[in-house]
PDB file of C-alpha atoms in Angstrom:
ATOM      1  CA  MET G   1      90.938  51.166 156.346  1.00 51.00           C
ATOM      2  CA  ALA G   2      87.608  52.993 156.774  1.00 50.00           C
ATOM      3  CA  LYS G   3      85.727  49.983 156.132  1.00 54.00           C
ATOM      4  CA  ASN G   4      87.424  47.954 159.115  1.00 58.00           C
ATOM      5  CA  ALA G   5      87.012  51.007 161.425  1.00 57.00           C
ATOM      6  CA  GLN G   6      83.381  50.872 161.073  1.00 60.00           C
ATOM      7  CA  ARG G   7      83.485  47.806 163.064  1.00 70.00           C
ATOM      8  CA  PHE G   8      84.592  49.753 166.083  1.00 81.00           C
ATOM      9  CA  GLN G   9      81.838  51.435 168.241  1.00 88.00           C
ATOM     10  CA  VAL G  10      81.892  54.722 169.817  1.00 92.00           C
ATOM     11  CA  ALA G  11      82.079  54.874 173.505  1.00 93.00           C
ATOM     12  CA  GLU G  12      78.969  55.259 175.298  1.00 93.00           C
ATOM     13  CA  GLY G  13      78.333  58.674 176.844  1.00 94.00           C
ATOM     14  CA  VAL G  14      80.414  60.511 174.207  1.00 96.00           C
ATOM     15  CA  SER G  15      78.565  62.901 171.984  1.00 95.00           C
ATOM     16  CA  CYS G  16      80.147  64.136 168.635  1.00 95.00           C
ATOM     17  CA  HIS G  17      79.794  67.314 166.919  1.00 96.00           C
ATOM     18  CA  SER G  18      81.021  68.443 163.389  1.00 97.00           C
ATOM     19  CA  VAL G  19      83.282  71.511 163.057  1.00 96.00           C
ATOM     20  CA  GLN G  20      84.632  73.282 159.992  1.00 95.00           C
ATOM     21  CA  LEU G  21      88.142  74.380 160.163  1.00 94.00           C
ATOM     22  CA  GLY G  22      89.114  76.396 157.141  1.00 88.00           C
ATOM     23  CA  ALA G  23      90.367  73.770 154.709  1.00 85.00           C
ATOM     24  CA  SER G  24      89.605  70.817 157.061  1.00 93.00           C
ATOM     25  CA  ARG G  25      86.663  69.257 158.867  1.00 96.00           C
ATOM     26  CA  ALA G  26      86.890  68.172 162.462  1.00 98.00           C
ATOM     27  CA  ASP G  27      84.918  66.105 165.113  1.00 97.00           C
ATOM     28  CA  PHE G  28      84.488  67.531 168.542  1.00 97.00           C
ATOM     29  CA  LEU G  29      84.126  64.662 171.063  1.00 97.00           C
ATOM     30  CA  LEU G  30      82.575  65.442 174.502  1.00 96.00           C
ATOM     31  CA  PRO G  31      82.222  63.276 177.358  1.00 94.00           C
ATOM     32  CA  LYS G  32      78.565  63.741 178.757  1.00 86.00           C
ATOM     33  CA  LEU G  33      79.507  63.189 182.305  1.00 78.00           C
ATOM     34  CA  SER G  34      82.655  64.293 184.340  1.00 69.00           C
ATOM     35  CA  ALA G  35      83.809  66.585 181.649  1.00 73.00           C
ATOM     36  CA  ILE G  36      86.711  68.551 182.259  1.00 87.00           C
ATOM     37  CA  SER G  37      85.913  72.019 181.003  1.00 89.00           C
ATOM     38  CA  ASP G  38      89.297  73.979 181.118  1.00 95.00           C
ATOM     39  CA  ALA G  39      91.384  71.387 179.032  1.00 97.00           C
ATOM     40  CA  ALA G  40      91.177  69.563 175.637  1.00 98.00           C
ATOM     41  CA  VAL G  41      93.047  67.080 173.623  1.00 98.00           C
ATOM     42  CA  LEU G  42      93.830  67.842 169.920  1.00 98.00           C
ATOM     43  CA  TYR G  43      93.955  64.420 168.210  1.00 98.00           C
ATOM     44  CA  LEU G  44      95.786  63.833 164.961  1.00 98.00           C
ATOM     45  CA  HIS G  45      95.003  60.493 163.378  1.00 98.00           C
ATOM     46  CA  GLY G  46      97.484  58.023 161.665  1.00 97.00           C
ATOM     47  CA  GLY G  47      97.443  56.852 157.951  1.00 97.00           C
ATOM     48  CA  ALA G  48     100.995  57.355 156.838  1.00 98.00           C
ATOM     49  CA  TYR G  49      99.738  60.995 155.658  1.00 98.00           C
ATOM     50  CA  THR G  50      98.015  59.598 152.770  1.00 98.00           C
ATOM     51  CA  ALA G  51      94.988  57.745 154.507  1.00 97.00           C
ATOM     52  CA  GLY G  52      92.847  57.920 157.743  1.00 96.00           C
ATOM     53  CA  SER G  53      89.964  60.130 158.487  1.00 96.00           C
ATOM     54  CA  LEU G  54      87.484  60.909 161.120  1.00 96.00           C
ATOM     55  CA  ASP G  55      85.579  57.832 160.271  1.00 94.00           C
ATOM     56  CA  THR G  56      88.656  55.586 160.930  1.00 95.00           C
ATOM     57  CA  HIS G  57      89.566  57.054 164.259  1.00 96.00           C
ATOM     58  CA  ARG G  58      86.265  58.344 165.731  1.00 96.00           C
ATOM     59  CA  ALA G  59      85.818  55.230 167.964  1.00 96.00           C
ATOM     60  CA  LEU G  60      89.385  55.186 169.259  1.00 97.00           C
ATOM     61  CA  VAL G  61      89.373  58.847 170.222  1.00 98.00           C
ATOM     62  CA  SER G  62      85.762  58.452 172.001  1.00 97.00           C
ATOM     63  CA  HIS G  63      87.309  55.908 174.309  1.00 97.00           C
ATOM     64  CA  ILE G  64      90.260  57.950 175.010  1.00 97.00           C
ATOM     65  CA  VAL G  65      87.752  60.810 175.811  1.00 97.00           C
ATOM     66  CA  SER G  66      85.637  58.510 177.934  1.00 95.00           C
ATOM     67  CA  ALA G  67      88.729  57.272 179.789  1.00 96.00           C
ATOM     68  CA  SER G  68      90.125  60.697 180.472  1.00 96.00           C
ATOM     69  CA  GLY G  69      87.010  62.903 180.786  1.00 96.00           C
ATOM     70  CA  VAL G  70      88.709  65.302 178.557  1.00 97.00           C
ATOM     71  CA  PRO G  71      86.894  66.577 175.217  1.00 97.00           C
ATOM     72  CA  ALA G  72      88.912  66.173 172.039  1.00 98.00           C
ATOM     73  CA  LEU G  73      89.172  67.865 168.674  1.00 98.00           C
ATOM     74  CA  VAL G  74      89.899  65.403 166.027  1.00 98.00           C
ATOM     75  CA  ILE G  75      91.167  66.840 162.788  1.00 97.00           C
ATOM     76  CA  ASP G  76      90.573  65.608 159.298  1.00 98.00           C
ATOM     77  CA  TYR G  77      93.710  67.208 158.024  1.00 98.00           C
ATOM     78  CA  ARG G  78      94.522  67.383 154.290  1.00 98.00           C
ATOM     79  CA  LEU G  79      96.355  64.410 152.875  1.00 98.00           C
ATOM     80  CA  ALA G  80      98.986  63.704 150.438  1.00 98.00           C
ATOM     81  CA  PRO G  81      99.574  63.343 147.455  1.00 98.00           C
ATOM     82  CA  GLU G  82      96.966  66.095 146.740  1.00 98.00           C
ATOM     83  CA  CYS G  83      98.084  67.971 149.522  1.00 98.00           C
ATOM     84  CA  PRO G  84     101.706  67.482 150.725  1.00 98.00           C
ATOM     85  CA  PHE G  85     103.827  69.035 153.500  1.00 98.00           C
ATOM     86  CA  PRO G  86     103.090  71.403 155.112  1.00 98.00           C
ATOM     87  CA  ALA G  87      99.301  71.193 154.625  1.00 98.00           C
ATOM     88  CA  ALA G  88      98.749  68.780 157.521  1.00 98.00           C
ATOM     89  CA  LEU G  89     100.934  70.803 159.702  1.00 98.00           C
ATOM     90  CA  GLU G  90      98.917  73.870 158.910  1.00 97.00           C
ATOM     91  CA  ASP G  91      95.647  72.153 159.592  1.00 97.00           C
ATOM     92  CA  ALA G  92      97.009  71.015 163.112  1.00 98.00           C
ATOM     93  CA  GLU G  93      98.045  74.569 163.858  1.00 98.00           C
ATOM     94  CA  GLU G  94      94.494  75.691 162.970  1.00 97.00           C
ATOM     95  CA  GLY G  95      92.930  73.135 165.197  1.00 98.00           C
ATOM     96  CA  PHE G  96      95.233  74.347 168.208  1.00 98.00           C
ATOM     97  CA  ASP G  97      94.135  77.899 167.477  1.00 98.00           C
ATOM     98  CA  TRP G  98      90.430  76.902 167.311  1.00 98.00           C
ATOM     99  CA  ILE G  99      90.602  75.317 170.782  1.00 98.00           C
ATOM    100  CA  GLN G 100      92.322  78.366 172.198  1.00 98.00           C
ATOM    101  CA  ASN G 101      90.047  81.003 170.445  1.00 97.00           C
ATOM    102  CA  THR G 102      86.667  79.119 170.544  1.00 97.00           C
ATOM    103  CA  LEU G 103      86.921  77.097 173.748  1.00 96.00           C
ATOM    104  CA  LYS G 104      88.994  79.754 175.531  1.00 97.00           C
ATOM    105  CA  ILE G 105      91.460  77.084 176.686  1.00 97.00           C
ATOM    106  CA  ARG G 106      95.083  77.809 177.613  1.00 98.00           C
ATOM    107  CA  PRO G 107      97.664  76.326 175.323  1.00 98.00           C
ATOM    108  CA  ASP G 108      99.424  74.508 178.453  1.00 97.00           C
ATOM    109  CA  ARG G 109      95.865  72.897 178.937  1.00 98.00           C
ATOM    110  CA  ILE G 110      95.901  71.573 175.482  1.00 98.00           C
ATOM    111  CA  ILE G 111      97.273  67.976 175.154  1.00 98.00           C
ATOM    112  CA  PHE G 112      98.293  66.939 171.671  1.00 98.00           C
ATOM    113  CA  VAL G 113      97.612  63.133 171.129  1.00 98.00           C
ATOM    114  CA  GLY G 114      98.363  61.222 167.848  1.00 98.00           C
ATOM    115  CA  ASP G 115      98.969  57.815 166.376  1.00 98.00           C
ATOM    116  CA  SER G 116     101.499  56.675 163.765  1.00 98.00           C
ATOM    117  CA  ALA G 117     101.828  59.521 161.437  1.00 98.00           C
ATOM    118  CA  GLY G 118      99.651  61.571 163.703  1.00 98.00           C
ATOM    119  CA  GLY G 119     101.968  60.891 166.390  1.00 98.00           C
ATOM    120  CA  GLY G 120     104.836  62.326 164.157  1.00 98.00           C
ATOM    121  CA  LEU G 121     102.576  65.200 163.256  1.00 98.00           C
ATOM    122  CA  ALA G 122     102.012  66.006 166.992  1.00 98.00           C
ATOM    123  CA  VAL G 123     105.729  66.350 167.471  1.00 98.00           C
ATOM    124  CA  ALA G 124     106.228  68.267 164.197  1.00 98.00           C
ATOM    125  CA  THR G 125     103.452  70.686 165.130  1.00 98.00           C
ATOM    126  CA  ALA G 126     105.025  71.398 168.526  1.00 98.00           C
ATOM    127  CA  LEU G 127     108.371  72.062 166.775  1.00 98.00           C
ATOM    128  CA  ARG G 128     106.979  74.552 164.421  1.00 98.00           C
ATOM    129  CA  LEU G 129     104.978  76.319 167.071  1.00 98.00           C
ATOM    130  CA  ARG G 130     108.358  76.593 169.179  1.00 98.00           C
ATOM    131  CA  ASP G 131     110.412  77.775 166.101  1.00 98.00           C
ATOM    132  CA  GLN G 132     107.796  80.433 165.478  1.00 97.00           C
ATOM    133  CA  GLY G 133     107.927  81.670 168.941  1.00 98.00           C
ATOM    134  CA  HIS G 134     104.327  80.782 169.849  1.00 98.00           C
ATOM    135  CA  ALA G 135     103.059  78.890 172.870  1.00 98.00           C
ATOM    136  CA  VAL G 136     103.381  75.033 172.790  1.00 98.00           C
ATOM    137  CA  PRO G 137     100.813  72.542 174.252  1.00 98.00           C
ATOM    138  CA  GLY G 138     100.960  71.171 177.667  1.00 98.00           C
ATOM    139  CA  ALA G 139     102.150  67.692 176.575  1.00 98.00           C
ATOM    140  CA  LEU G 140     102.501  65.293 173.722  1.00 98.00           C
ATOM    141  CA  VAL G 141     101.141  61.936 173.855  1.00 98.00           C
ATOM    142  CA  CYS G 142     102.421  59.645 170.967  1.00 98.00           C
ATOM    143  CA  LEU G 143     100.846  56.197 170.130  1.00 98.00           C
ATOM    144  CA  SER G 144     103.251  54.320 167.933  1.00 98.00           C
ATOM    145  CA  PRO G 145     104.664  57.352 166.297  1.00 98.00           C
ATOM    146  CA  TRP G 146     106.128  57.513 162.889  1.00 98.00           C
ATOM    147  CA  LEU G 147     109.016  59.838 163.291  1.00 98.00           C
ATOM    148  CA  ASP G 148     111.421  59.034 160.603  1.00 98.00           C
ATOM    149  CA  LEU G 149     109.946  59.027 157.166  1.00 98.00           C
ATOM    150  CA  SER G 150     113.379  57.743 155.795  1.00 97.00           C
ATOM    151  CA  LEU G 151     112.620  54.486 157.535  1.00 97.00           C
ATOM    152  CA  SER G 152     116.172  54.120 158.660  1.00 96.00           C
ATOM    153  CA  GLY G 153     115.331  52.783 162.167  1.00 94.00           C
ATOM    154  CA  GLU G 154     116.969  49.322 162.900  1.00 94.00           C
ATOM    155  CA  SER G 155     113.504  47.826 163.912  1.00 96.00           C
ATOM    156  CA  VAL G 156     112.130  48.359 160.341  1.00 94.00           C
ATOM    157  CA  LYS G 157     114.257  45.562 159.106  1.00 90.00           C
ATOM    158  CA  ALA G 158     114.646  43.644 162.411  1.00 89.00           C
ATOM    159  CA  LEU G 159     110.998  43.330 163.073  1.00 92.00           C
ATOM    160  CA  GLN G 160     109.693  42.877 159.652  1.00 86.00           C
ATOM    161  CA  GLY G 161     107.358  39.781 159.627  1.00 84.00           C
ATOM    162  CA  GLN G 162     106.551  40.210 163.428  1.00 88.00           C
ATOM    163  CA  ASP G 163     104.283  43.274 163.049  1.00 90.00           C
ATOM    164  CA  PRO G 164     101.068  42.088 161.442  1.00 89.00           C
ATOM    165  CA  PHE G 165     100.007  45.730 160.737  1.00 89.00           C
ATOM    166  CA  PHE G 166     102.590  46.049 157.927  1.00 89.00           C
ATOM    167  CA  HIS G 167     103.196  43.116 155.396  1.00 82.00           C
ATOM    168  CA  SER G 168     105.946  45.232 153.885  1.00 88.00           C
ATOM    169  CA  THR G 169     107.362  48.959 154.008  1.00 93.00           C
ATOM    170  CA  GLU G 170     106.517  49.575 150.243  1.00 94.00           C
ATOM    171  CA  ARG G 171     103.439  51.656 151.105  1.00 93.00           C
ATOM    172  CA  LEU G 172     105.067  53.497 153.860  1.00 96.00           C
ATOM    173  CA  ARG G 173     108.034  54.346 151.617  1.00 97.00           C
ATOM    174  CA  GLU G 174     105.490  55.692 148.780  1.00 98.00           C
ATOM    175  CA  SER G 175     103.415  57.654 151.340  1.00 98.00           C
ATOM    176  CA  ALA G 176     106.590  59.063 152.729  1.00 98.00           C
ATOM    177  CA  ILE G 177     107.765  60.443 149.342  1.00 98.00           C
ATOM    178  CA  ALA G 178     104.280  61.718 148.596  1.00 98.00           C
ATOM    179  CA  TYR G 179     103.887  63.530 151.905  1.00 98.00           C
ATOM    180  CA  ALA G 180     107.432  65.204 151.782  1.00 98.00           C
ATOM    181  CA  GLY G 181     106.693  66.555 148.236  1.00 98.00           C
ATOM    182  CA  ASN G 182     109.431  69.071 147.532  1.00 97.00           C
ATOM    183  CA  TYR G 183     111.093  68.731 150.942  1.00 98.00           C
ATOM    184  CA  SER G 184     113.874  66.268 152.187  1.00 98.00           C
ATOM    185  CA  LEU G 185     112.773  63.407 154.184  1.00 98.00           C
ATOM    186  CA  ALA G 186     115.242  64.561 156.808  1.00 97.00           C
ATOM    187  CA  GLU G 187     113.321  68.091 156.925  1.00 98.00           C
ATOM    188  CA  PRO G 188     112.806  68.369 160.942  1.00 98.00           C
ATOM    189  CA  CYS G 189     109.005  68.869 160.706  1.00 98.00           C
ATOM    190  CA  VAL G 190     108.667  66.007 158.028  1.00 98.00           C
ATOM    191  CA  SER G 191     110.925  63.731 160.294  1.00 98.00           C
ATOM    192  CA  PRO G 192     110.966  64.975 163.817  1.00 98.00           C
ATOM    193  CA  LEU G 193     113.934  62.664 164.719  1.00 98.00           C
ATOM    194  CA  PHE G 194     116.118  65.021 162.695  1.00 98.00           C
ATOM    195  CA  ALA G 195     115.236  67.948 164.895  1.00 98.00           C
ATOM    196  CA  SER G 196     116.367  69.390 168.233  1.00 98.00           C
ATOM    197  CA  LEU G 197     113.723  68.733 170.788  1.00 98.00           C
ATOM    198  CA  LYS G 198     114.793  71.518 173.158  1.00 98.00           C
ATOM    199  CA  GLY G 199     111.951  73.529 174.524  1.00 98.00           C
ATOM    200  CA  LEU G 200     109.156  71.018 173.855  1.00 98.00           C
ATOM    201  CA  PRO G 201     106.847  69.931 176.489  1.00 98.00           C
ATOM    202  CA  ARG G 202     106.618  66.612 178.285  1.00 98.00           C
ATOM    203  CA  ILE G 203     106.241  63.654 176.057  1.00 98.00           C
ATOM    204  CA  HIS G 204     104.511  60.272 176.798  1.00 98.00           C
ATOM    205  CA  ILE G 205     105.068  57.381 174.235  1.00 98.00           C
ATOM    206  CA  GLN G 206     103.260  54.156 173.889  1.00 98.00           C
ATOM    207  CA  VAL G 207     104.650  51.588 171.424  1.00 98.00           C
ATOM    208  CA  GLY G 208     104.279  47.956 171.016  1.00 97.00           C
ATOM    209  CA  ALA G 209     107.437  45.915 171.151  1.00 97.00           C
ATOM    210  CA  ASP G 210     106.727  44.017 167.891  1.00 96.00           C
ATOM    211  CA  GLU G 211     106.146  46.909 165.860  1.00 97.00           C
ATOM    212  CA  ILE G 212     108.580  47.914 162.850  1.00 96.00           C
ATOM    213  CA  LEU G 213     108.681  51.501 164.142  1.00 97.00           C
ATOM    214  CA  LEU G 214     109.711  50.684 167.514  1.00 98.00           C
ATOM    215  CA  SER G 215     113.087  52.369 166.790  1.00 98.00           C
ATOM    216  CA  ASP G 216     111.393  55.623 166.188  1.00 98.00           C
ATOM    217  CA  SER G 217     109.959  55.757 169.593  1.00 98.00           C
ATOM    218  CA  LEU G 218     113.191  54.578 171.335  1.00 98.00           C
ATOM    219  CA  ALA G 219     115.118  57.119 169.486  1.00 98.00           C
ATOM    220  CA  LEU G 220     112.494  59.909 170.355  1.00 98.00           C
ATOM    221  CA  ALA G 221     112.833  58.959 174.076  1.00 98.00           C
ATOM    222  CA  GLU G 222     116.594  59.335 173.833  1.00 98.00           C
ATOM    223  CA  LEU G 223     116.449  62.562 171.943  1.00 98.00           C
ATOM    224  CA  ALA G 224     114.012  64.152 174.366  1.00 98.00           C
ATOM    225  CA  LYS G 225     115.972  63.124 177.230  1.00 98.00           C
ATOM    226  CA  ASN G 226     119.163  64.550 176.020  1.00 98.00           C
ATOM    227  CA  ALA G 227     117.249  67.816 175.487  1.00 98.00           C
ATOM    228  CA  GLY G 228     116.111  68.028 178.934  1.00 98.00           C
ATOM    229  CA  VAL G 229     112.543  67.183 177.980  1.00 98.00           C
ATOM    230  CA  LYS G 230     110.621  65.089 180.419  1.00 98.00           C
ATOM    231  CA  VAL G 231     109.665  61.814 178.676  1.00 98.00           C
ATOM    232  CA  ASP G 232     108.096  58.476 179.449  1.00 98.00           C
ATOM    233  CA  ILE G 233     107.977  55.509 177.214  1.00 98.00           C
ATOM    234  CA  ASP G 234     105.810  52.554 177.661  1.00 98.00           C
ATOM    235  CA  VAL G 235     106.748  49.561 175.398  1.00 98.00           C
ATOM    236  CA  TRP G 236     103.959  46.848 175.370  1.00 98.00           C
ATOM    237  CA  PRO G 237     105.418  43.160 174.977  1.00 97.00           C
ATOM    238  CA  GLY G 238     103.726  41.351 171.928  1.00 96.00           C
ATOM    239  CA  MET G 239     101.845  44.527 170.563  1.00 96.00           C
ATOM    240  CA  TRP G 240     101.916  45.640 167.051  1.00 95.00           C
ATOM    241  CA  HIS G 241     101.438  49.079 165.483  1.00 96.00           C
ATOM    242  CA  VAL G 242      98.530  51.070 166.906  1.00 96.00           C
ATOM    243  CA  TRP G 243      96.926  48.013 168.652  1.00 96.00           C
ATOM    244  CA  GLN G 244      95.005  50.637 170.474  1.00 96.00           C
ATOM    245  CA  LEU G 245      92.608  50.921 167.609  1.00 94.00           C
ATOM    246  CA  PHE G 246      91.056  47.602 168.695  1.00 91.00           C
ATOM    247  CA  CYS G 247      89.857  49.274 171.999  1.00 85.00           C
ATOM    248  CA  ASP G 248      86.364  47.601 172.057  1.00 79.00           C
ATOM    249  CA  TRP G 249      87.813  44.140 170.978  1.00 84.00           C
ATOM    250  CA  ILE G 250      91.045  43.290 172.655  1.00 92.00           C
ATOM    251  CA  PRO G 251      91.796  43.509 176.355  1.00 95.00           C
ATOM    252  CA  GLU G 252      95.253  44.814 175.747  1.00 96.00           C
ATOM    253  CA  SER G 253      93.789  47.548 173.638  1.00 96.00           C
ATOM    254  CA  ARG G 254      91.196  48.453 176.400  1.00 95.00           C
ATOM    255  CA  LEU G 255      93.945  48.618 179.152  1.00 97.00           C
ATOM    256  CA  ALA G 256      96.196  50.789 176.723  1.00 97.00           C
ATOM    257  CA  VAL G 257      93.295  53.278 176.429  1.00 97.00           C
ATOM    258  CA  ARG G 258      92.612  53.246 180.033  1.00 97.00           C
ATOM    259  CA  GLN G 259      96.317  54.151 180.774  1.00 97.00           C
ATOM    260  CA  LEU G 260      96.246  56.796 178.138  1.00 98.00           C
ATOM    261  CA  GLY G 261      93.307  58.431 180.080  1.00 97.00           C
ATOM    262  CA  GLU G 262      95.502  58.249 183.197  1.00 97.00           C
ATOM    263  CA  VAL G 263      98.321  59.877 181.457  1.00 98.00           C
ATOM    264  CA  ILE G 264      96.218  62.633 180.069  1.00 97.00           C
ATOM    265  CA  GLY G 265      95.123  63.332 183.492  1.00 96.00           C
ATOM    266  CA  ASP G 266      98.496  63.249 185.082  1.00 96.00           C
ATOM    267  CA  CYS G 267      99.706  65.699 182.262  1.00 96.00           C
ATOM    268  CA  LEU G 268      96.918  68.124 183.321  1.00 95.00           C
ATOM    269  CA  ALA G 269      97.756  67.821 186.949  1.00 92.00           C
ATOM    270  CA  SER G 270     101.411  68.339 186.709  1.00 76.00           C
ATOM    271  CA  PRO G 271     102.715  71.948 186.457  1.00 65.00           C
ATOM    272  CA  VAL G 272     104.252  73.090 183.181  1.00 61.00           C
ATOM    273  CA  PRO G 273     107.858  74.043 183.586  1.00 56.00           C
ATOM    274  CA  ASP G 274     108.782  77.655 182.723  1.00 53.00           C
TER     275      ASP G 274
END
């Protein structure tokens, strides 16, 4: 994964600065022009909770930063099996706190963005903040999110063979067990599809029509709607799991990233409901 990601180029006009956050490292990506100073993105990378890093996602996040004009903190959160649940959740919370305390940005001006497992982690972190009585972020933007680690969604079987990202689900199932550790796969902060979403902020979902985790996104949208949470879902015909990673190669990926920039801008422009 890391070797392939090295082929992707960081967006022009975006600088990268290393940050140490307790047990984890992070990158702080800043657009050199037209930067929005009173808002930030907290980005949580994918990799099934057992892989992925700053190196694999630096390019993608840099293009999102360029498209939105909003700086982003990318967390190199601890991975399973060495550090199972809730280590990644704790690291995500620490990143949220860092943005508030170091950059002096209000929680409602922070947007959680994540792909695959990172999309699930974005929702799980918001759930934990809500349950602890803390302020939640202004919005959640989920790219091909993995939200049900039991892999019980209909599309997991129905779209097997159509999604070129996954040749089988064996690695996903192994990663799910490694990440959950001593917890059930149905624990709400492990698999947010088993949670009540009441009280969460606005959610935007970008997902491919050909990916095996499509059911997760469709179910999240339905859960959010039923909980009274504002939700938008954008299903891209013919696209596979996290096609956005190819943002400097494929026209559909570039367009998806441009639209993500617009979504982030719209989230920041819209008033947060009380």
